[in-house]
Structure formats: C-alpha cells, structure tokens
PDB file of N, CA and C in Angstrom:
ATOM      1  N   MET A   1     190.893  69.363 275.108  1.00  0.00           N
ATOM      2  CA  MET A   1     191.458  70.551 274.790  1.00  0.00           C
ATOM      3  C   MET A   1     190.027  71.481 274.961  1.00  0.00           C
ATOM      4  N   GLY A   2     189.170  70.971 274.345  1.00  0.00           N
ATOM      5  CA  GLY A   2     187.952  71.783 273.966  1.00  0.00           C
ATOM      6  C   GLY A   2     187.329  72.306 275.187  1.00  0.00           C
ATOM      7  N   CYS A   3     186.915  70.876 276.300  1.00  0.00           N
ATOM      8  CA  CYS A   3     186.734  71.479 277.276  1.00  0.00           C
ATOM      9  C   CYS A   3     187.540  72.485 278.073  1.00  0.00           C
ATOM     10  N   PHE A   4     188.959  72.373 278.147  1.00  0.00           N
ATOM     11  CA  PHE A   4     189.424  73.468 279.058  1.00  0.00           C
ATOM     12  C   PHE A   4     189.323  75.107 278.827  1.00  0.00           C
ATOM     13  N   LYS A   5     189.481  74.768 277.192  1.00  0.00           N
ATOM     14  CA  LYS A   5     189.117  76.183 276.497  1.00  0.00           C
ATOM     15  C   LYS A   5     187.612  76.643 276.617  1.00  0.00           C
ATOM     16  N   GLY A   6     187.023  76.020 277.099  1.00  0.00           N
ATOM     17  CA  GLY A   6     185.073  76.435 277.409  1.00  0.00           C
ATOM     18  C   GLY A   6     185.531  76.579 278.577  1.00  0.00           C
ATOM     19  N   VAL A   7     186.236  76.081 279.998  1.00  0.00           N
ATOM     20  CA  VAL A   7     186.610  76.655 281.599  1.00  0.00           C
ATOM     21  C   VAL A   7     186.801  78.029 281.397  1.00  0.00           C
ATOM     22  N   VAL A   8     187.892  78.494 280.688  1.00  0.00           N
ATOM     23  CA  VAL A   8     188.625  79.271 280.276  1.00  0.00           C
ATOM     24  C   VAL A   8     187.869  80.783 279.764  1.00  0.00           C
ATOM     25  N   ALA A   9     186.746  80.282 279.353  1.00  0.00           N
ATOM     26  CA  ALA A   9     185.569  81.265 278.063  1.00  0.00           C
ATOM     27  C   ALA A   9     184.999  81.465 280.001  1.00  0.00           C
ATOM     28  N   VAL A  10     184.889  80.385 280.536  1.00  0.00           N
ATOM     29  CA  VAL A  10     183.460  80.607 281.453  1.00  0.00           C
ATOM     30  C   VAL A  10     184.679  81.226 282.728  1.00  0.00           C
ATOM     31  N   GLY A  11     185.350  81.746 282.540  1.00  0.00           N
ATOM     32  CA  GLY A  11     186.059  82.096 284.061  1.00  0.00           C
ATOM     33  C   GLY A  11     186.212  83.990 283.299  1.00  0.00           C
ATOM     34  N   TYR A  12     186.602  84.401 282.161  1.00  0.00           N
ATOM     35  CA  TYR A  12     186.444  85.198 281.507  1.00  0.00           C
ATOM     36  C   TYR A  12     185.185  86.152 281.202  1.00  0.00           C
ATOM     37  N   ILE A  13     184.174  85.574 280.802  1.00  0.00           N
ATOM     38  CA  ILE A  13     183.016  85.539 280.971  1.00  0.00           C
ATOM     39  C   ILE A  13     182.236  86.392 282.380  1.00  0.00           C
ATOM     40  N   ASN A  14     181.836  85.113 283.483  1.00  0.00           N
ATOM     41  CA  ASN A  14     182.205  85.466 285.397  1.00  0.00           C
ATOM     42  C   ASN A  14     182.673  86.746 285.722  1.00  0.00           C
ATOM     43  N   GLU A  15     184.219  86.796 284.666  1.00  0.00           N
ATOM     44  CA  GLU A  15     184.452  88.320 285.651  1.00  0.00           C
ATOM     45  C   GLU A  15     184.240  89.716 284.812  1.00  0.00           C
ATOM     46  N   ALA A  16     183.900  89.460 283.806  1.00  0.00           N
ATOM     47  CA  ALA A  16     183.028  90.611 283.047  1.00  0.00           C
ATOM     48  C   ALA A  16     181.949  91.064 283.261  1.00  0.00           C
ATOM     49  N   ILE A  17     180.858  89.973 283.999  1.00  0.00           N
ATOM     50  CA  ILE A  17     179.911  90.395 284.636  1.00  0.00           C
ATOM     51  C   ILE A  17     179.908  90.922 286.204  1.00  0.00           C
ATOM     52  N   ASP A  18     181.464  90.358 286.515  1.00  0.00           N
ATOM     53  CA  ASP A  18     181.418  90.412 287.298  1.00  0.00           C
ATOM     54  C   ASP A  18     181.807  92.390 287.239  1.00  0.00           C
ATOM     55  N   GLU A  19     182.528  92.773 286.427  1.00  0.00           N
ATOM     56  CA  GLU A  19     182.934  93.679 286.193  1.00  0.00           C
ATOM     57  C   GLU A  19     181.996  95.031 286.186  1.00  0.00           C
ATOM     58  N   GLY A  20     180.670  94.552 286.005  1.00  0.00           N
ATOM     59  CA  GLY A  20     179.720  95.463 285.167  1.00  0.00           C
ATOM     60  C   GLY A  20     179.660  96.050 284.054  1.00  0.00           C
ATOM     61  N   ASN A  21     180.462  96.150 283.089  1.00  0.00           N
ATOM     62  CA  ASN A  21     180.307  96.582 282.238  1.00  0.00           C
ATOM     63  C   ASN A  21     180.232  95.756 280.756  1.00  0.00           C
ATOM     64  N   PRO A  22     179.094  96.281 280.633  1.00  0.00           N
ATOM     65  CA  PRO A  22     178.365  95.582 279.322  1.00  0.00           C
ATOM     66  C   PRO A  22     179.114  94.795 278.416  1.00  0.00           C
ATOM     67  N   LEU A  23     179.522  96.467 277.670  1.00  0.00           N
ATOM     68  CA  LEU A  23     180.864  96.108 276.232  1.00  0.00           C
ATOM     69  C   LEU A  23     181.790  95.304 276.092  1.00  0.00           C
ATOM     70  N   ARG A  24     182.232  94.750 277.749  1.00  0.00           N
ATOM     71  CA  ARG A  24     182.935  93.993 277.941  1.00  0.00           C
ATOM     72  C   ARG A  24     182.597  92.786 277.877  1.00  0.00           C
ATOM     73  N   THR A  25     180.863  92.426 278.860  1.00  0.00           N
ATOM     74  CA  THR A  25     180.279  91.328 279.052  1.00  0.00           C
ATOM     75  C   THR A  25     180.411  90.624 277.252  1.00  0.00           C
ATOM     76  N   LEU A  26     179.982  92.006 276.736  1.00  0.00           N
ATOM     77  CA  LEU A  26     179.911  91.612 274.964  1.00  0.00           C
ATOM     78  C   LEU A  26     180.819  90.471 274.329  1.00  0.00           C
ATOM     79  N   GLU A  27     181.906  91.196 275.182  1.00  0.00           N
ATOM     80  CA  GLU A  27     183.171  90.909 274.346  1.00  0.00           C
ATOM     81  C   GLU A  27     183.200  89.678 274.511  1.00  0.00           C
ATOM     82  N   THR A  28     183.421  89.143 275.410  1.00  0.00           N
ATOM     83  CA  THR A  28     183.492  87.039 276.140  1.00  0.00           C
ATOM     84  C   THR A  28     182.421  86.470 275.900  1.00  0.00           C
ATOM     85  N   LEU A  29     180.986  86.771 275.950  1.00  0.00           N
ATOM     86  CA  LEU A  29     179.900  86.514 275.416  1.00  0.00           C
ATOM     87  C   LEU A  29     180.392  85.673 273.559  1.00  0.00           C
ATOM     88  N   LEU A  30     181.433  87.002 273.324  1.00  0.00           N
ATOM     89  CA  LEU A  30     182.029  86.460 271.455  1.00  0.00           C
ATOM     90  C   LEU A  30     182.543  85.723 271.318  1.00  0.00           C
ATOM     91  N   LEU A  31     183.211  85.703 272.318  1.00  0.00           N
ATOM     92  CA  LEU A  31     184.387  84.715 272.382  1.00  0.00           C
ATOM     93  C   LEU A  31     184.354  83.639 271.788  1.00  0.00           C
ATOM     94  N   PRO A  32     184.963  82.557 270.589  1.00  0.00           N
ATOM     95  CA  PRO A  32     184.883  81.319 270.065  1.00  0.00           C
ATOM     96  C   PRO A  32     184.696  80.214 270.279  1.00  0.00           C
ATOM     97  N   THR A  33     185.547  80.553 271.658  1.00  0.00           N
ATOM     98  CA  THR A  33     186.108  79.193 272.553  1.00  0.00           C
ATOM     99  C   THR A  33     184.625  79.138 273.514  1.00  0.00           C
ATOM    100  N   ALA A  34     183.730  80.039 273.672  1.00  0.00           N
ATOM    101  CA  ALA A  34     182.739  80.039 274.248  1.00  0.00           C
ATOM    102  C   ALA A  34     181.497  79.632 273.866  1.00  0.00           C
ATOM    103  N   ASN A  35     181.453  79.300 272.757  1.00  0.00           N
ATOM    104  CA  ASN A  35     180.630  78.561 271.612  1.00  0.00           C
ATOM    105  C   ASN A  35     178.920  79.446 272.122  1.00  0.00           C
ATOM    106  N   ILE A  36     178.900  80.562 272.280  1.00  0.00           N
ATOM    107  CA  ILE A  36     177.211  81.390 272.908  1.00  0.00           C
ATOM    108  C   ILE A  36     176.927  81.614 271.714  1.00  0.00           C
ATOM    109  N   SER A  37     175.185  81.004 271.168  1.00  0.00           N
ATOM    110  CA  SER A  37     174.766  81.488 270.272  1.00  0.00           C
ATOM    111  C   SER A  37     173.607  83.090 270.406  1.00  0.00           C
ATOM    112  N   ASP A  38     173.493  82.985 268.769  1.00  0.00           N
ATOM    113  CA  ASP A  38     172.627  84.153 268.677  1.00  0.00           C
ATOM    114  C   ASP A  38     172.872  85.641 269.688  1.00  0.00           C
ATOM    115  N   VAL A  39     173.629  85.981 269.668  1.00  0.00           N
ATOM    116  CA  VAL A  39     174.348  87.129 270.456  1.00  0.00           C
ATOM    117  C   VAL A  39     174.366  88.451 269.725  1.00  0.00           C
ATOM    118  N   ASP A  40     173.555  89.377 270.121  1.00  0.00           N
ATOM    119  CA  ASP A  40     172.874  89.850 269.261  1.00  0.00           C
ATOM    120  C   ASP A  40     173.695  91.011 269.710  1.00  0.00           C
ATOM    121  N   PRO A  41     175.267  92.447 269.483  1.00  0.00           N
ATOM    122  CA  PRO A  41     175.269  93.313 270.201  1.00  0.00           C
ATOM    123  C   PRO A  41     174.639  94.519 271.059  1.00  0.00           C
ATOM    124  N   ALA A  42     173.645  94.166 269.622  1.00  0.00           N
ATOM    125  CA  ALA A  42     172.405  95.970 270.527  1.00  0.00           C
ATOM    126  C   ALA A  42     171.902  95.651 271.759  1.00  0.00           C
ATOM    127  N   HIS A  43     172.037  94.067 272.094  1.00  0.00           N
ATOM    128  CA  HIS A  43     171.118  93.922 273.260  1.00  0.00           C
ATOM    129  C   HIS A  43     172.174  93.889 274.533  1.00  0.00           C
ATOM    130  N   ALA A  44     174.092  94.644 274.306  1.00  0.00           N
ATOM    131  CA  ALA A  44     174.746  94.190 275.420  1.00  0.00           C
ATOM    132  C   ALA A  44     174.274  94.755 277.200  1.00  0.00           C
ATOM    133  N   GLN A  45     173.637  95.314 277.291  1.00  0.00           N
ATOM    134  CA  GLN A  45     172.829  96.072 278.357  1.00  0.00           C
ATOM    135  C   GLN A  45     172.583  94.978 278.510  1.00  0.00           C
ATOM    136  N   HIS A  46     171.479  94.413 278.482  1.00  0.00           N
ATOM    137  CA  HIS A  46     170.475  93.756 278.960  1.00  0.00           C
ATOM    138  C   HIS A  46     170.720  92.230 279.260  1.00  0.00           C
ATOM    139  N   TYR A  47     172.103  92.229 278.745  1.00  0.00           N
ATOM    140  CA  TYR A  47     172.789  90.588 278.243  1.00  0.00           C
ATOM    141  C   TYR A  47     173.468  90.943 280.008  1.00  0.00           C
ATOM    142  N   GLN A  48     174.170  92.090 279.876  1.00  0.00           N
ATOM    143  CA  GLN A  48     174.235  92.663 281.628  1.00  0.00           C
ATOM    144  C   GLN A  48     173.558  92.294 282.411  1.00  0.00           C
ATOM    145  N   ASP A  49     172.724  92.763 282.240  1.00  0.00           N
ATOM    146  CA  ASP A  49     171.337  92.673 283.605  1.00  0.00           C
ATOM    147  C   ASP A  49     170.477  91.687 283.583  1.00  0.00           C
ATOM    148  N   VAL A  50     170.682  90.612 282.891  1.00  0.00           N
ATOM    149  CA  VAL A  50     170.283  89.246 282.882  1.00  0.00           C
ATOM    150  C   VAL A  50     170.998  88.418 283.525  1.00  0.00           C
ATOM    151  N   LEU A  51     172.533  88.436 283.487  1.00  0.00           N
ATOM    152  CA  LEU A  51     173.583  87.698 283.269  1.00  0.00           C
ATOM    153  C   LEU A  51     174.351  88.051 284.574  1.00  0.00           C
ATOM    154  N   TYR A  52     173.589  89.222 285.068  1.00  0.00           N
ATOM    155  CA  TYR A  52     174.465  89.643 286.695  1.00  0.00           C
ATOM    156  C   TYR A  52     173.083  89.126 287.836  1.00  0.00           C
ATOM    157  N   HIS A  53     171.890  89.335 286.947  1.00  0.00           N
ATOM    158  CA  HIS A  53     170.887  88.813 288.161  1.00  0.00           C
ATOM    159  C   HIS A  53     170.697  87.016 288.149  1.00  0.00           C
ATOM    160  N   ALA A  54     171.249  86.285 287.027  1.00  0.00           N
ATOM    161  CA  ALA A  54     171.339  84.959 287.064  1.00  0.00           C
ATOM    162  C   ALA A  54     172.658  84.889 288.635  1.00  0.00           C
ATOM    163  N   LYS A  55     173.596  85.031 287.877  1.00  0.00           N
ATOM    164  CA  LYS A  55     174.131  84.844 288.759  1.00  0.00           C
ATOM    165  C   LYS A  55     174.269  85.631 290.295  1.00  0.00           C
ATOM    166  N   SER A  56     173.538  86.268 290.702  1.00  0.00           N
ATOM    167  CA  SER A  56     172.690  86.701 291.746  1.00  0.00           C
ATOM    168  C   SER A  56     172.178  85.565 292.729  1.00  0.00           C
ATOM    169  N   GLN A  57     171.503  85.227 291.687  1.00  0.00           N
ATOM    170  CA  GLN A  57     170.270  84.247 292.192  1.00  0.00           C
ATOM    171  C   GLN A  57     171.267  83.168 292.861  1.00  0.00           C
ATOM    172  N   LYS A  58     172.652  82.318 291.620  1.00  0.00           N
ATOM    173  CA  LYS A  58     172.870  81.486 291.971  1.00  0.00           C
ATOM    174  C   LYS A  58     174.104  81.091 293.270  1.00  0.00           C
ATOM    175  N   LEU A  59     174.280  82.802 293.259  1.00  0.00           N
ATOM    176  CA  LEU A  59     175.093  83.388 294.744  1.00  0.00           C
ATOM    177  C   LEU A  59     174.757  83.186 295.746  1.00  0.00           C
ATOM    178  N   GLY A  60     172.828  83.271 295.914  1.00  0.00           N
ATOM    179  CA  GLY A  60     172.106  83.568 296.786  1.00  0.00           C
ATOM    180  C   GLY A  60     171.495  81.986 297.250  1.00  0.00           C
ATOM    181  N   ASP A  61     171.440  81.271 296.094  1.00  0.00           N
ATOM    182  CA  ASP A  61     171.205  79.707 296.224  1.00  0.00           C
ATOM    183  C   ASP A  61     171.463  79.136 297.367  1.00  0.00           C
ATOM    184  N   SER A  62     171.255  78.342 298.851  1.00  0.00           N
ATOM    185  CA  SER A  62     173.113  77.970 299.386  1.00  0.00           C
ATOM    186  C   SER A  62     172.872  76.586 299.083  1.00  0.00           C
ATOM    187  N   GLU A  63     171.670  75.906 298.019  1.00  0.00           N
ATOM    188  CA  GLU A  63     171.785  74.755 297.581  1.00  0.00           C
ATOM    189  C   GLU A  63     172.865  74.563 296.262  1.00  0.00           C
ATOM    190  N   SER A  64     173.278  75.790 296.014  1.00  0.00           N
ATOM    191  CA  SER A  64     174.098  75.758 294.597  1.00  0.00           C
ATOM    192  C   SER A  64     175.817  75.442 295.594  1.00  0.00           C
ATOM    193  N   VAL A  65     176.180  74.570 294.608  1.00  0.00           N
ATOM    194  CA  VAL A  65     177.837  74.529 294.545  1.00  0.00           C
ATOM    195  C   VAL A  65     178.641  75.246 294.059  1.00  0.00           C
ATOM    196  N   SER A  66     177.911  75.641 293.120  1.00  0.00           N
ATOM    197  CA  SER A  66     179.033  76.590 292.094  1.00  0.00           C
ATOM    198  C   SER A  66     178.379  78.440 292.222  1.00  0.00           C
ATOM    199  N   LYS A  67     179.670  79.363 292.226  1.00  0.00           N
ATOM    200  CA  LYS A  67     179.293  80.469 292.043  1.00  0.00           C
ATOM    201  C   LYS A  67     179.549  81.343 291.351  1.00  0.00           C
ATOM    202  N   VAL A  68     179.541  80.455 289.775  1.00  0.00           N
ATOM    203  CA  VAL A  68     179.805  80.676 288.283  1.00  0.00           C
ATOM    204  C   VAL A  68     178.255  80.298 287.544  1.00  0.00           C
ATOM    205  N   LEU A  69     178.055  80.924 286.740  1.00  0.00           N
ATOM    206  CA  LEU A  69     177.701  80.790 285.587  1.00  0.00           C
ATOM    207  C   LEU A  69     178.134  79.596 285.242  1.00  0.00           C
ATOM    208  N   TRP A  70     178.177  79.068 284.515  1.00  0.00           N
ATOM    209  CA  TRP A  70     178.124  77.518 283.372  1.00  0.00           C
ATOM    210  C   TRP A  70     177.942  78.070 282.127  1.00  0.00           C
ATOM    211  N   LEU A  71     178.629  77.475 280.906  1.00  0.00           N
ATOM    212  CA  LEU A  71     178.077  77.666 279.640  1.00  0.00           C
ATOM    213  C   LEU A  71     176.679  77.903 279.855  1.00  0.00           C
ATOM    214  N   ASP A  72     176.388  76.590 279.778  1.00  0.00           N
ATOM    215  CA  ASP A  72     174.840  76.257 279.578  1.00  0.00           C
ATOM    216  C   ASP A  72     173.461  77.219 280.273  1.00  0.00           C
ATOM    217  N   GLU A  73     174.079  77.641 281.677  1.00  0.00           N
ATOM    218  CA  GLU A  73     173.478  79.003 282.070  1.00  0.00           C
ATOM    219  C   GLU A  73     174.043  80.035 281.543  1.00  0.00           C
ATOM    220  N   ILE A  74     174.652  80.489 281.057  1.00  0.00           N
ATOM    221  CA  ILE A  74     174.769  81.754 280.558  1.00  0.00           C
ATOM    222  C   ILE A  74     174.010  81.895 278.794  1.00  0.00           C
ATOM    223  N   GLN A  75     174.511  80.216 278.094  1.00  0.00           N
ATOM    224  CA  GLN A  75     173.691  80.078 276.973  1.00  0.00           C
ATOM    225  C   GLN A  75     171.478  80.640 277.324  1.00  0.00           C
ATOM    226  N   GLN A  76     171.553  80.138 278.517  1.00  0.00           N
ATOM    227  CA  GLN A  76     170.119  80.527 278.694  1.00  0.00           C
ATOM    228  C   GLN A  76     169.789  81.747 278.802  1.00  0.00           C
ATOM    229  N   ALA A  77     170.677  82.702 279.675  1.00  0.00           N
ATOM    230  CA  ALA A  77     170.563  83.975 280.035  1.00  0.00           C
ATOM    231  C   ALA A  77     170.536  84.580 278.663  1.00  0.00           C
ATOM    232  N   VAL A  78     171.143  84.494 278.106  1.00  0.00           N
ATOM    233  CA  VAL A  78     171.414  84.926 276.393  1.00  0.00           C
ATOM    234  C   VAL A  78     170.159  84.879 276.309  1.00  0.00           C
ATOM    235  N   ASP A  79     169.945  83.820 276.419  1.00  0.00           N
ATOM    236  CA  ASP A  79     168.439  83.339 275.422  1.00  0.00           C
ATOM    237  C   ASP A  79     166.832  84.068 276.212  1.00  0.00           C
ATOM    238  N   GLU A  80     167.161  83.952 276.706  1.00  0.00           N
ATOM    239  CA  GLU A  80     166.148  84.873 278.039  1.00  0.00           C
ATOM    240  C   GLU A  80     165.980  86.377 277.557  1.00  0.00           C
ATOM    241  N   ALA A  81     167.107  86.791 277.633  1.00  0.00           N
ATOM    242  CA  ALA A  81     167.302  87.867 276.958  1.00  0.00           C
ATOM    243  C   ALA A  81     166.909  88.419 276.098  1.00  0.00           C
ATOM    244  N   ASN A  82     167.512  87.981 274.141  1.00  0.00           N
ATOM    245  CA  ASN A  82     166.918  87.632 273.321  1.00  0.00           C
ATOM    246  C   ASN A  82     165.472  87.930 273.235  1.00  0.00           C
ATOM    247  N   VAL A  83     164.586  86.751 274.208  1.00  0.00           N
ATOM    248  CA  VAL A  83     162.874  87.054 274.218  1.00  0.00           C
ATOM    249  C   VAL A  83     162.884  87.760 274.243  1.00  0.00           C
ATOM    250  N   ASP A  84     163.307  88.755 275.664  1.00  0.00           N
ATOM    251  CA  ASP A  84     162.994  89.670 276.601  1.00  0.00           C
ATOM    252  C   ASP A  84     162.876  90.617 275.513  1.00  0.00           C
ATOM    253  N   GLU A  85     164.299  91.250 274.463  1.00  0.00           N
ATOM    254  CA  GLU A  85     164.059  92.212 273.505  1.00  0.00           C
ATOM    255  C   GLU A  85     162.858  91.940 272.428  1.00  0.00           C
ATOM    256  N   ASP A  86     162.883  90.463 272.186  1.00  0.00           N
ATOM    257  CA  ASP A  86     161.718  90.423 271.204  1.00  0.00           C
ATOM    258  C   ASP A  86     160.360  91.243 271.998  1.00  0.00           C
ATOM    259  N   ARG A  87     160.327  91.217 272.725  1.00  0.00           N
ATOM    260  CA  ARG A  87     159.153  91.591 272.904  1.00  0.00           C
ATOM    261  C   ARG A  87     158.633  92.736 273.466  1.00  0.00           C
ATOM    262  N   ALA A  88     160.132  93.568 273.888  1.00  0.00           N
ATOM    263  CA  ALA A  88     160.005  94.593 273.747  1.00  0.00           C
ATOM    264  C   ALA A  88     159.671  95.556 272.947  1.00  0.00           C
ATOM    265  N   LYS A  89     160.477  95.021 271.486  1.00  0.00           N
ATOM    266  CA  LYS A  89     160.443  95.597 270.377  1.00  0.00           C
ATOM    267  C   LYS A  89     158.630  94.891 270.056  1.00  0.00           C
ATOM    268  N   GLN A  90     157.940  93.759 270.101  1.00  0.00           N
ATOM    269  CA  GLN A  90     156.208  93.612 269.696  1.00  0.00           C
ATOM    270  C   GLN A  90     155.278  94.979 270.530  1.00  0.00           C
ATOM    271  N   TYR A  91     155.903  94.826 271.486  1.00  0.00           N
ATOM    272  CA  TYR A  91     154.993  96.030 272.787  1.00  0.00           C
ATOM    273  C   TYR A  91     155.435  96.987 271.718  1.00  0.00           C
ATOM    274  N   GLY A  92     156.161  97.778 271.998  1.00  0.00           N
ATOM    275  CA  GLY A  92     156.389  98.737 271.598  1.00  0.00           C
ATOM    276  C   GLY A  92     155.687  99.439 270.331  1.00  0.00           C
ATOM    277  N   LEU A  93     155.686  98.065 269.170  1.00  0.00           N
ATOM    278  CA  LEU A  93     155.234  98.810 267.792  1.00  0.00           C
ATOM    279  C   LEU A  93     153.473  98.604 267.816  1.00  0.00           C
ATOM    280  N   PHE A  94     153.332  96.935 269.413  1.00  0.00           N
ATOM    281  CA  PHE A  94     152.178  97.489 269.852  1.00  0.00           C
ATOM    282  C   PHE A  94     151.602  99.017 270.150  1.00  0.00           C
ATOM    283  N   ASN A  95     152.271  99.306 271.173  1.00  0.00           N
ATOM    284  CA  ASN A  95     151.972 100.933 271.366  1.00  0.00           C
ATOM    285  C   ASN A  95     151.943 101.737 270.624  1.00  0.00           C
ATOM    286  N   LEU A  96     152.910 101.608 269.534  1.00  0.00           N
ATOM    287  CA  LEU A  96     153.047 102.774 268.946  1.00  0.00           C
ATOM    288  C   LEU A  96     151.556 102.808 267.673  1.00  0.00           C
ATOM    289  N   GLY A  97     150.666 101.837 267.850  1.00  0.00           N
ATOM    290  CA  GLY A  97     149.617 101.041 267.047  1.00  0.00           C
ATOM    291  C   GLY A  97     148.905 101.970 267.850  1.00  0.00           C
ATOM    292  N   SER A  98     148.928 102.235 269.094  1.00  0.00           N
ATOM    293  CA  SER A  98     147.211 102.360 269.687  1.00  0.00           C
ATOM    294  C   SER A  98     147.896 104.123 269.814  1.00  0.00           C
ATOM    295  N   ILE A  99     148.919 104.350 270.069  1.00  0.00           N
ATOM    296  CA  ILE A  99     149.236 106.287 269.768  1.00  0.00           C
ATOM    297  C   ILE A  99     148.628 106.625 268.638  1.00  0.00           C
ATOM    298  N   CYS A 100     148.940 106.252 267.585  1.00  0.00           N
ATOM    299  CA  CYS A 100     148.542 106.528 266.692  1.00  0.00           C
ATOM    300  C   CYS A 100     146.788 106.082 266.169  1.00  0.00           C
ATOM    301  N   GLU A 101     146.524 105.765 266.504  1.00  0.00           N
ATOM    302  CA  GLU A 101     145.245 105.147 266.541  1.00  0.00           C
ATOM    303  C   GLU A 101     144.410 106.437 267.374  1.00  0.00           C
ATOM    304  N   LYS A 102     144.777 106.277 268.672  1.00  0.00           N
ATOM    305  CA  LYS A 102     144.455 107.994 269.450  1.00  0.00           C
ATOM    306  C   LYS A 102     144.550 109.084 268.302  1.00  0.00           C
ATOM    307  N   HIS A 103     145.732 109.104 267.411  1.00  0.00           N
ATOM    308  CA  HIS A 103     145.246 110.322 267.539  1.00  0.00           C
ATOM    309  C   HIS A 103     144.852 110.672 265.948  1.00  0.00           C
ATOM    310  N   LEU A 104     144.466 109.836 265.380  1.00  0.00           N
ATOM    311  CA  LEU A 104     144.321 109.878 264.322  1.00  0.00           C
ATOM    312  C   LEU A 104     142.641 110.105 264.488  1.00  0.00           C
ATOM    313  N   GLY A 105     141.833 109.340 265.888  1.00  0.00           N
ATOM    314  CA  GLY A 105     140.608 109.740 266.200  1.00  0.00           C
ATOM    315  C   GLY A 105     140.109 110.786 266.605  1.00  0.00           C
ATOM    316  N   PHE A 106     141.181 111.248 267.584  1.00  0.00           N
ATOM    317  CA  PHE A 106     141.376 112.511 267.996  1.00  0.00           C
ATOM    318  C   PHE A 106     141.483 113.794 266.735  1.00  0.00           C
ATOM    319  N   ILE A 107     142.621 113.288 266.184  1.00  0.00           N
ATOM    320  CA  ILE A 107     142.406 114.232 264.266  1.00  0.00           C
ATOM    321  C   ILE A 107     140.851 114.732 263.827  1.00  0.00           C
ATOM    322  N   SER A 108     140.791 113.003 264.048  1.00  0.00           N
ATOM    323  CA  SER A 108     138.996 112.989 262.944  1.00  0.00           C
ATOM    324  C   SER A 108     137.908 113.718 263.640  1.00  0.00           C
ATOM    325  N   LEU A 109     138.197 113.601 264.498  1.00  0.00           N
ATOM    326  CA  LEU A 109     136.929 114.385 265.287  1.00  0.00           C
ATOM    327  C   LEU A 109     136.904 115.760 265.467  1.00  0.00           C
ATOM    328  N   ALA A 110     138.710 116.010 265.212  1.00  0.00           N
ATOM    329  CA  ALA A 110     138.340 117.866 265.450  1.00  0.00           C
ATOM    330  C   ALA A 110     137.869 118.552 264.220  1.00  0.00           C
TER     331      ALA A 110
END
C-alpha cells in the first residue's frame, strides 16, 4: 500500500509543478506520503523553478519513457535547490563583507 501512496504523491507533485504555483508545490512536497526530506518552506519559489526545469528537461528528452518526475528525481531537485540556496547565502555574506570593507576603506581615506 505504501508504494501506491507514493505514486499518488508523485501525481500531486507533478500537477502542482505544472500549475506553476510555488505554494501548492510546497504543499505537495510536504505530503507525508511523498517522504521528501529537507524541504524548507522559505525555498518554495526555488523548488518550483528547479522542479519545473527538471520536468521540462525530462519532457524534452526523446529517450525518456516517463513524462513525470518520480520521487527520486523530486528529491534530487529539492537537494539541488537547497545547495543553490546555501551557496546564495554564502555568496551574499561574502558580498556584504566586501561592501563593508570597501566602505570602511573609503571612510578611513576621507
């Protein structure tokens, strides 16, 4: 019965991706039957973007026999989006530090 619930979750998630509504996609990613780990509600828009891109790539692949993202592919996309978000935070902090250094240098020259 668990396998059937996973297939139902796949259907809900793929429908939400197609709708293009990040909050709906987030809601489906959080379904207990989907069993997707490390979902952060703050990343809803990025999950939508990454999942939509992954699905578009799959639809464009003539060798793909499936037109939906399966749970392993969905988890991979969520993991990828989380890494992107972590990198963006690090980059943002790095830029903030550079900006502060430039301003402090400018202030000390004045």
